[in-house]
Amino acid sequence: MGGSQSNLSPRPLGFDYMCIAVRPPDKLRIINGTDYEISIIRQIIEETWQQGIQRETFELNGVHEFKLRGYPFVLNISSNDAVLSRRMAGSVLHRLYRDGWKLLMSSDLTRTADLTTWFFKKVPVAILTSRPFMVVGLSSTDSLMILNAPVDLHQTFKDVLDKSWPRGIQRWSYDNSVLLIKLKGTPWHPDGDETVQSRVILQTLVNDLHVRQWSLYGNSNLKSGTNTLFFEHDPNIALGQPSPAHFTISLNKHDTLRLIGIPDSLISAVRDVIQTCWCRGIQEESRYFESWEFKLRGNPWWASGEEAVDSRFLILKLIEAMQAYGWSIIASIASSRKLSDKSALLFRQSQPRQSPVFCISLNETDKLRLINAPEDVTKLCQDVIQAQYVLGIQRVQRYGNSLEFKLLGNPWGDGISGHDGLHGRSLICHLFHALANHHWRPVTSADVSAKYVHRDKGPDYPIDVDSIFFTFDPTAVQPSAPPAQVPYLQPYSQPYTQPPSYGFLQESAPPPYDPPAYGAYST
């Protein structure tokens, strides 16, 4: 059964997840949104994208597509259109948040056709300041494009770059409320020490903006490579007080893991996790500019077969261990335009928490693997896939240290219409919903594979898409609330069905977990 002929399963009454896929060169696709959310997005597009909307279509009984005039989502976009495109994205995220749709994460789920997919959860309506999100785009190979930044923050950006980028600033301009900083060197197409220092820029920026009451809200791939970062103004952050510390785990080359800004006492903890969870072991370790580098045996970031499962298992165990030491992952940032580069995992100091982590790994064009998932979670996910992925399952099998579902269609593939991808994104929304009801919360979506296909005629593309990591969190179930301003409308008056039980008759107990005796790090 092909995606072009199969509707999405009906949206359950009160379903509190939706997503928006950004598809180059000119489309936004809203999946599981209601008439109300669609009206918000339409209004934002009309207010922020001067060329306007070319047409709107409704597909698969649950997908609303906006095709814009012009080309807002292409790599070689004009500077003016890049400003408008990023401003539009920031406005969509901010307005939806004001109406109770909080961004959970951005995920790259198609190898070439889509840029990013925003996943949202309905939460009680937030009381936000009237300030728009501040938008920081990693532009070209060497620039920062900053929108909506108060003038009193300009010095903060200069201070960040002075202490984190030794090559310095080449040019600085401020025009029409856009701050454009061109750096010396190529931080977003880095080599050598730039591969470390470019991550130091972002780590320092997140840290120092937090001191000024600006917290990282999310990050997205809007221009085929590097991320755009969105910051929200939070007056509840004590102004001028030291920010919680941050550090970065950077995945480099085919086999290298670098720790940037990490407390020395945590290096041994990372070493222990690698030695325990990566059976091939460590080839060597040493200082590499302003980082500590582990070179692993094998090719964890250029993996084939079961090694691809093992590399994601290593990442989830690192996240799990850092949580136990009091460091929570807050973002996975793509800062390099090189196709072979991976995400950098950004951690913030927090309360120590011993909780298991598992991974949903999306592979090739049609595979979904559950890695380190407890038995009850495996059963839950299988029930959701069978109930909500209407294209069907080709086979289910053990694959290394994972359970692999080979799906019919190509949900992570390209396709001219991308209909299979819409089914895949809807499935992820339903998995989020079911897992949250059993206290599993997504913590990040990361690109952990450097492997790509080279084409003589056409652009190269990665073999795998993002992997999504979840942690067990007893507070993950939150009451949903509709927007206070208007009734919570269903799209196009289509009938609702009650949410499926996914095979569970009652709320499951927390899964057993016996973590290693990590000593909590304290400053």
PDB file of N, CA and C in Angstrom, residues 312 316 320 356-361 369-374 377-378 381 435 440-441 443 468-472:
ATOM      1  N   ARG A 312      25.204   3.899  18.873  1.00  0.00           N
ATOM      2  CA  ARG A 312      24.096   4.603  19.519  1.00  0.00           C
ATOM      3  C   ARG A 312      23.925   4.159  20.970  1.00  0.00           C
ATOM      4  N   LEU A 316      23.847   6.683  24.239  1.00  0.00           N
ATOM      5  CA  LEU A 316      22.796   6.710  25.262  1.00  0.00           C
ATOM      6  C   LEU A 316      23.369   6.413  26.643  1.00  0.00           C
ATOM      7  N   GLU A 320      23.176   8.774  29.888  1.00  0.00           N
ATOM      8  CA  GLU A 320      22.714   8.186  31.149  1.00  0.00           C
ATOM      9  C   GLU A 320      23.709   8.456  32.277  1.00  0.00           C
ATOM     10  N   PRO A 356      17.248   5.531  33.416  1.00  0.00           N
ATOM     11  CA  PRO A 356      17.672   4.853  32.190  1.00  0.00           C
ATOM     12  C   PRO A 356      17.388   5.698  30.956  1.00  0.00           C
ATOM     13  N   VAL A 357      18.109   5.417  29.899  1.00  0.00           N
ATOM     14  CA  VAL A 357      17.953   6.086  28.607  1.00  0.00           C
ATOM     15  C   VAL A 357      17.826   5.009  27.542  1.00  0.00           C
ATOM     16  N   PHE A 358      16.927   5.221  26.578  1.00  0.00           N
ATOM     17  CA  PHE A 358      16.895   4.333  25.420  1.00  0.00           C
ATOM     18  C   PHE A 358      16.821   5.170  24.154  1.00  0.00           C
ATOM     19  N   CYS A 359      16.998   4.523  23.020  1.00  0.00           N
ATOM     20  CA  CYS A 359      17.121   5.227  21.745  1.00  0.00           C
ATOM     21  C   CYS A 359      16.180   4.628  20.712  1.00  0.00           C
ATOM     22  N   ILE A 360      15.517   5.506  19.954  1.00  0.00           N
ATOM     23  CA  ILE A 360      14.844   5.113  18.715  1.00  0.00           C
ATOM     24  C   ILE A 360      15.759   5.546  17.576  1.00  0.00           C
ATOM     25  N   SER A 361      16.364   4.573  16.923  1.00  0.00           N
ATOM     26  CA  SER A 361      17.315   4.832  15.845  1.00  0.00           C
ATOM     27  C   SER A 361      16.611   4.634  14.509  1.00  0.00           C
ATOM     28  N   ARG A 369      14.806   1.169  14.890  1.00  0.00           N
ATOM     29  CA  ARG A 369      15.402   0.249  15.858  1.00  0.00           C
ATOM     30  C   ARG A 369      15.230   0.789  17.273  1.00  0.00           C
ATOM     31  N   LEU A 370      14.862  -0.093  18.177  1.00  0.00           N
ATOM     32  CA  LEU A 370      14.775   0.225  19.600  1.00  0.00           C
ATOM     33  C   LEU A 370      16.033  -0.305  20.272  1.00  0.00           C
ATOM     34  N   ILE A 371      16.794   0.593  20.892  1.00  0.00           N
ATOM     35  CA  ILE A 371      18.072   0.230  21.494  1.00  0.00           C
ATOM     36  C   ILE A 371      18.009   0.519  22.989  1.00  0.00           C
ATOM     37  N   ASN A 372      18.292  -0.498  23.792  1.00  0.00           N
ATOM     38  CA  ASN A 372      18.283  -0.401  25.255  1.00  0.00           C
ATOM     39  C   ASN A 372      16.886  -0.138  25.804  1.00  0.00           C
ATOM     40  N   ALA A 373      15.857  -0.513  25.060  1.00  0.00           N
ATOM     41  CA  ALA A 373      14.482  -0.302  25.517  1.00  0.00           C
ATOM     42  C   ALA A 373      14.066  -1.439  26.443  1.00  0.00           C
ATOM     43  N   PRO A 374      13.513  -1.125  27.626  1.00  0.00           N
ATOM     44  CA  PRO A 374      12.978  -2.181  28.487  1.00  0.00           C
ATOM     45  C   PRO A 374      11.864  -2.946  27.782  1.00  0.00           C
ATOM     46  N   VAL A 377       8.575  -1.131  27.265  1.00  0.00           N
ATOM     47  CA  VAL A 377       8.668  -0.082  26.252  1.00  0.00           C
ATOM     48  C   VAL A 377       8.679  -0.695  24.853  1.00  0.00           C
ATOM     49  N   THR A 378       9.361  -1.805  24.695  1.00  0.00           N
ATOM     50  CA  THR A 378       9.365  -2.500  23.408  1.00  0.00           C
ATOM     51  C   THR A 378       7.950  -2.894  23.007  1.00  0.00           C
ATOM     52  N   CYS A 381       5.943   0.328  22.070  1.00  0.00           N
ATOM     53  CA  CYS A 381       6.294   0.870  20.755  1.00  0.00           C
ATOM     54  C   CYS A 381       5.771  -0.026  19.633  1.00  0.00           C
ATOM     55  N   LEU A 435       4.728   7.194  24.866  1.00  0.00           N
ATOM     56  CA  LEU A 435       5.854   7.102  25.796  1.00  0.00           C
ATOM     57  C   LEU A 435       5.706   8.102  26.939  1.00  0.00           C
ATOM     58  N   TRP A 440       8.219   8.479  29.811  1.00  0.00           N
ATOM     59  CA  TRP A 440       9.448   8.572  29.020  1.00  0.00           C
ATOM     60  C   TRP A 440       9.440   9.893  28.263  1.00  0.00           C
ATOM     61  N   ARG A 441      10.509  10.644  28.415  1.00  0.00           N
ATOM     62  CA  ARG A 441      10.604  11.989  27.847  1.00  0.00           C
ATOM     63  C   ARG A 441      11.756  12.051  26.842  1.00  0.00           C
ATOM     64  N   VAL A 443      14.883  13.564  25.104  1.00  0.00           N
ATOM     65  CA  VAL A 443      15.866  14.534  25.581  1.00  0.00           C
ATOM     66  C   VAL A 443      16.671  15.157  24.452  1.00  0.00           C
ATOM     67  N   ILE A 468      16.760   9.420  18.119  1.00  0.00           N
ATOM     68  CA  ILE A 468      16.045  10.142  19.172  1.00  0.00           C
ATOM     69  C   ILE A 468      16.255   9.407  20.493  1.00  0.00           C
ATOM     70  N   PHE A 469      16.653  10.155  21.525  1.00  0.00           N
ATOM     71  CA  PHE A 469      17.000   9.566  22.816  1.00  0.00           C
ATOM     72  C   PHE A 469      15.970   9.985  23.863  1.00  0.00           C
ATOM     73  N   PHE A 470      15.578   9.018  24.705  1.00  0.00           N
ATOM     74  CA  PHE A 470      14.553   9.222  25.721  1.00  0.00           C
ATOM     75  C   PHE A 470      15.113   8.856  27.092  1.00  0.00           C
ATOM     76  N   THR A 471      14.654   9.566  28.118  1.00  0.00           N
ATOM     77  CA  THR A 471      14.993   9.206  29.485  1.00  0.00           C
ATOM     78  C   THR A 471      13.720   8.967  30.275  1.00  0.00           C
ATOM     79  N   PHE A 472      13.805   8.098  31.279  1.00  0.00           N
ATOM     80  CA  PHE A 472      12.656   7.862  32.151  1.00  0.00           C
ATOM     81  C   PHE A 472      12.556   9.005  33.147  1.00  0.00           C
TER      82      PHE A 472
END
